[in-house]
Amino acid sequence: SFRPDPYLNGEGAFETITGIQSVGVMACAKHSIANNQEHWRYGYITEVDDRTLHGEMYYHPFLRSIEVRDFNGTSSCHNAPLIGPNGILWRDGFHGISCDSATCSLGAIIISDWGATHDSAAGNANAGLDMEQPGDYILIGA
């Protein structure tokens, strides 16, 4: 996050990713939507109303980060309301198991957050996970 302002965050994300990828380095936009807490982040659910999600805070920076022409990486998110057939992103047309699947149509590489793969190796692979961090946590170690 660059500033409390969602517009500036979106523009900052767009320009940062553009700059990083202009020299051939893969950028990875992390903690896409509504990841506001690091302490106990695996055990909480973020509840966000539509006005806050779409109009005031979260969507603009995320959407700007995937609008970069050569966007090629993102990180998984942990918030249960975003995923699955009843999740916010599913309802809004980003179909897939995780919020990262929103970028699949752009040819993105799906990268887990550090130690965030908690499903089976087959479940993670079938969900579209391309790269697991730190590398042998579930997929390789299973």
Short mmCIF file of N, CA and C in Angstrom, two decimals, residues 54-128:
data_model
loop_
_atom_site.label_atom_id
_atom_site.label_comp_id
_atom_site.label_asym_id
_atom_site.label_seq_id
_atom_site.Cartn_x
_atom_site.Cartn_y
_atom_site.Cartn_z
N HIS A 54 -16.26 -2.47 -3.66
CA HIS A 54 -16.27 -1.99 -5.04
C HIS A 54 -16.01 -0.50 -5.19
N GLY A 55 -16.55 0.30 -4.31
CA GLY A 55 -16.52 1.73 -4.54
C GLY A 55 -15.51 2.52 -3.75
N GLU A 56 -15.18 2.07 -2.57
CA GLU A 56 -14.41 2.93 -1.70
C GLU A 56 -12.98 2.50 -1.45
N MET A 57 -12.68 1.21 -1.55
CA MET A 57 -11.40 0.82 -1.02
C MET A 57 -10.63 -0.20 -1.85
N TYR A 58 -11.20 -1.36 -2.11
CA TYR A 58 -10.39 -2.51 -2.49
C TYR A 58 -10.25 -2.79 -3.99
N TYR A 59 -11.31 -2.66 -4.75
CA TYR A 59 -11.26 -3.11 -6.14
C TYR A 59 -10.30 -2.32 -7.03
N HIS A 60 -10.30 -1.02 -6.92
CA HIS A 60 -9.49 -0.21 -7.84
C HIS A 60 -8.01 -0.61 -7.82
N PRO A 61 -7.36 -0.68 -6.66
CA PRO A 61 -5.94 -1.06 -6.69
C PRO A 61 -5.71 -2.45 -7.28
N PHE A 62 -6.59 -3.41 -6.95
CA PHE A 62 -6.44 -4.76 -7.49
C PHE A 62 -6.61 -4.76 -9.00
N LEU A 63 -7.66 -4.12 -9.48
CA LEU A 63 -7.91 -4.10 -10.92
C LEU A 63 -6.80 -3.38 -11.67
N ARG A 64 -6.28 -2.30 -11.12
CA ARG A 64 -5.17 -1.60 -11.78
C ARG A 64 -3.93 -2.48 -11.85
N SER A 65 -3.71 -3.29 -10.83
CA SER A 65 -2.53 -4.15 -10.84
C SER A 65 -2.62 -5.23 -11.92
N ILE A 66 -3.83 -5.65 -12.28
CA ILE A 66 -3.94 -6.65 -13.34
C ILE A 66 -4.17 -6.03 -14.71
N GLU A 67 -4.26 -4.71 -14.78
CA GLU A 67 -4.39 -4.05 -16.08
C GLU A 67 -3.05 -3.77 -16.75
N VAL A 68 -1.96 -3.99 -16.03
CA VAL A 68 -0.65 -3.79 -16.63
C VAL A 68 -0.55 -4.73 -17.81
N ARG A 69 -0.10 -4.22 -18.94
CA ARG A 69 -0.11 -4.99 -20.19
C ARG A 69 0.59 -6.34 -20.07
N ASP A 70 1.72 -6.38 -19.42
CA ASP A 70 2.48 -7.62 -19.32
C ASP A 70 2.42 -8.23 -17.93
N PHE A 71 1.33 -8.02 -17.24
CA PHE A 71 1.20 -8.57 -15.89
C PHE A 71 1.39 -10.08 -15.95
N ASN A 72 2.24 -10.61 -15.08
CA ASN A 72 2.50 -12.05 -15.16
C ASN A 72 2.65 -12.74 -13.81
N GLY A 73 2.16 -12.17 -12.75
CA GLY A 73 2.23 -12.89 -11.49
C GLY A 73 1.40 -12.24 -10.41
N THR A 74 0.92 -13.04 -9.51
CA THR A 74 0.19 -12.53 -8.35
C THR A 74 0.35 -13.52 -7.22
N SER A 75 -0.16 -13.19 -6.08
CA SER A 75 -0.05 -14.04 -4.91
C SER A 75 -1.43 -14.43 -4.42
N SER A 76 -1.51 -15.55 -3.76
CA SER A 76 -2.82 -16.00 -3.28
C SER A 76 -3.33 -15.12 -2.15
N CYS A 77 -4.63 -15.11 -1.98
CA CYS A 77 -5.22 -14.40 -0.85
C CYS A 77 -5.85 -15.42 0.09
N HIS A 78 -6.10 -15.01 1.30
CA HIS A 78 -6.51 -15.94 2.34
C HIS A 78 -7.95 -15.77 2.79
N ASN A 79 -8.65 -14.79 2.27
CA ASN A 79 -9.95 -14.44 2.82
C ASN A 79 -11.08 -15.28 2.24
N ALA A 80 -11.68 -16.10 3.08
CA ALA A 80 -12.70 -17.05 2.65
C ALA A 80 -13.85 -16.45 1.85
N PRO A 81 -14.35 -15.24 2.18
CA PRO A 81 -15.49 -14.73 1.40
C PRO A 81 -15.17 -14.46 -0.06
N LEU A 82 -13.90 -14.44 -0.41
CA LEU A 82 -13.53 -14.16 -1.79
C LEU A 82 -13.54 -15.39 -2.67
N ILE A 83 -13.48 -16.57 -2.07
CA ILE A 83 -13.25 -17.77 -2.86
C ILE A 83 -14.49 -18.65 -2.93
N GLY A 84 -14.43 -19.65 -3.79
CA GLY A 84 -15.51 -20.61 -3.89
C GLY A 84 -16.70 -20.08 -4.68
N PRO A 85 -17.69 -20.93 -4.90
CA PRO A 85 -18.83 -20.57 -5.74
C PRO A 85 -19.71 -19.47 -5.15
N ASN A 86 -19.61 -19.19 -3.87
CA ASN A 86 -20.41 -18.13 -3.27
C ASN A 86 -19.57 -16.90 -2.94
N GLY A 87 -18.31 -16.91 -3.29
CA GLY A 87 -17.43 -15.80 -2.96
C GLY A 87 -17.70 -14.56 -3.78
N ILE A 88 -17.25 -13.44 -3.28
CA ILE A 88 -17.46 -12.15 -3.93
C ILE A 88 -16.87 -12.14 -5.33
N LEU A 89 -15.64 -12.64 -5.48
CA LEU A 89 -15.01 -12.60 -6.80
C LEU A 89 -15.70 -13.53 -7.78
N TRP A 90 -16.19 -14.64 -7.30
CA TRP A 90 -16.94 -15.55 -8.18
C TRP A 90 -18.19 -14.85 -8.70
N ARG A 91 -18.92 -14.22 -7.79
CA ARG A 91 -20.16 -13.53 -8.15
C ARG A 91 -19.90 -12.42 -9.16
N ASP A 92 -18.75 -11.78 -9.03
CA ASP A 92 -18.43 -10.65 -9.90
C ASP A 92 -17.78 -11.07 -11.21
N GLY A 93 -17.71 -12.36 -11.48
CA GLY A 93 -17.23 -12.82 -12.76
C GLY A 93 -15.80 -13.31 -12.79
N PHE A 94 -15.12 -13.30 -11.64
CA PHE A 94 -13.78 -13.86 -11.58
C PHE A 94 -13.93 -15.30 -11.14
N HIS A 95 -14.14 -16.22 -12.09
CA HIS A 95 -14.45 -17.60 -11.77
C HIS A 95 -13.18 -18.40 -11.52
N GLY A 96 -13.17 -19.13 -10.44
CA GLY A 96 -12.04 -19.97 -10.09
C GLY A 96 -12.04 -20.23 -8.60
N ILE A 97 -11.17 -21.08 -8.15
CA ILE A 97 -11.15 -21.44 -6.74
C ILE A 97 -10.59 -20.32 -5.88
N SER A 98 -9.57 -19.64 -6.36
CA SER A 98 -8.99 -18.58 -5.55
C SER A 98 -9.12 -17.26 -6.26
N CYS A 99 -8.92 -16.18 -5.52
CA CYS A 99 -9.03 -14.85 -6.13
C CYS A 99 -8.00 -14.68 -7.22
N ASP A 100 -6.91 -15.43 -7.16
CA ASP A 100 -5.87 -15.31 -8.16
C ASP A 100 -6.33 -15.78 -9.53
N SER A 101 -7.33 -16.63 -9.56
CA SER A 101 -7.82 -17.12 -10.83
C SER A 101 -8.38 -16.01 -11.69
N ALA A 102 -8.62 -14.85 -11.08
CA ALA A 102 -9.07 -13.69 -11.85
C ALA A 102 -8.04 -13.31 -12.89
N THR A 103 -6.79 -13.62 -12.64
CA THR A 103 -5.73 -13.23 -13.56
C THR A 103 -5.43 -14.31 -14.59
N CYS A 104 -6.03 -15.49 -14.45
CA CYS A 104 -5.71 -16.59 -15.37
C CYS A 104 -5.98 -16.25 -16.82
N SER A 105 -7.02 -15.49 -17.08
CA SER A 105 -7.34 -15.15 -18.46
C SER A 105 -6.28 -14.25 -19.07
N LEU A 106 -5.44 -13.66 -18.23
CA LEU A 106 -4.36 -12.82 -18.73
C LEU A 106 -3.07 -13.61 -18.90
N GLY A 107 -3.11 -14.91 -18.64
CA GLY A 107 -1.91 -15.72 -18.74
C GLY A 107 -0.99 -15.55 -17.55
N ALA A 108 -1.54 -15.22 -16.40
CA ALA A 108 -0.74 -14.98 -15.21
C ALA A 108 -0.21 -16.28 -14.63
N ILE A 109 0.85 -16.15 -13.89
CA ILE A 109 1.38 -17.26 -13.11
C ILE A 109 0.81 -17.12 -11.71
N ILE A 110 0.25 -18.18 -11.17
CA ILE A 110 -0.36 -18.15 -9.85
C ILE A 110 0.67 -18.63 -8.83
N ILE A 111 1.01 -17.77 -7.87
CA ILE A 111 2.03 -18.05 -6.87
C ILE A 111 1.38 -18.01 -5.50
N SER A 112 1.65 -19.03 -4.68
CA SER A 112 1.09 -19.02 -3.33
C SER A 112 1.81 -18.00 -2.48
N ASP A 113 1.16 -17.58 -1.42
CA ASP A 113 1.86 -16.80 -0.41
C ASP A 113 2.74 -17.78 0.37
N TRP A 114 3.66 -17.27 1.15
CA TRP A 114 4.63 -18.10 1.87
C TRP A 114 3.90 -19.04 2.84
N GLY A 115 3.96 -20.35 2.55
CA GLY A 115 3.34 -21.33 3.42
C GLY A 115 1.83 -21.32 3.43
N ALA A 116 1.21 -20.78 2.39
CA ALA A 116 -0.24 -20.61 2.38
C ALA A 116 -0.99 -21.72 1.65
N THR A 117 -0.30 -22.76 1.25
CA THR A 117 -0.97 -23.86 0.57
C THR A 117 -1.37 -24.90 1.61
N HIS A 118 -2.67 -25.00 1.87
CA HIS A 118 -3.16 -25.89 2.92
C HIS A 118 -3.99 -27.04 2.38
N ASP A 119 -4.22 -27.08 1.09
CA ASP A 119 -4.98 -28.15 0.47
C ASP A 119 -4.02 -29.27 0.08
N SER A 120 -4.54 -30.31 -0.49
CA SER A 120 -3.70 -31.38 -1.00
C SER A 120 -2.93 -30.90 -2.22
N ALA A 121 -1.90 -31.62 -2.58
CA ALA A 121 -1.15 -31.27 -3.79
C ALA A 121 -2.06 -31.24 -5.00
N ALA A 122 -2.93 -32.24 -5.13
CA ALA A 122 -3.86 -32.28 -6.27
C ALA A 122 -4.84 -31.12 -6.21
N GLY A 123 -5.34 -30.80 -5.03
CA GLY A 123 -6.28 -29.69 -4.88
C GLY A 123 -5.66 -28.37 -5.28
N ASN A 124 -4.42 -28.13 -4.85
CA ASN A 124 -3.73 -26.90 -5.21
C ASN A 124 -3.44 -26.84 -6.71
N ALA A 125 -2.99 -27.94 -7.26
CA ALA A 125 -2.69 -27.96 -8.69
C ALA A 125 -3.96 -27.77 -9.51
N ASN A 126 -5.04 -28.43 -9.12
CA ASN A 126 -6.31 -28.29 -9.84
C ASN A 126 -6.90 -26.90 -9.71
N ALA A 127 -6.54 -26.18 -8.64
CA ALA A 127 -7.02 -24.80 -8.45
C ALA A 127 -6.24 -23.83 -9.31
N GLY A 128 -5.17 -24.30 -9.96
CA GLY A 128 -4.41 -23.43 -10.85
C GLY A 128 -3.10 -22.93 -10.29
#
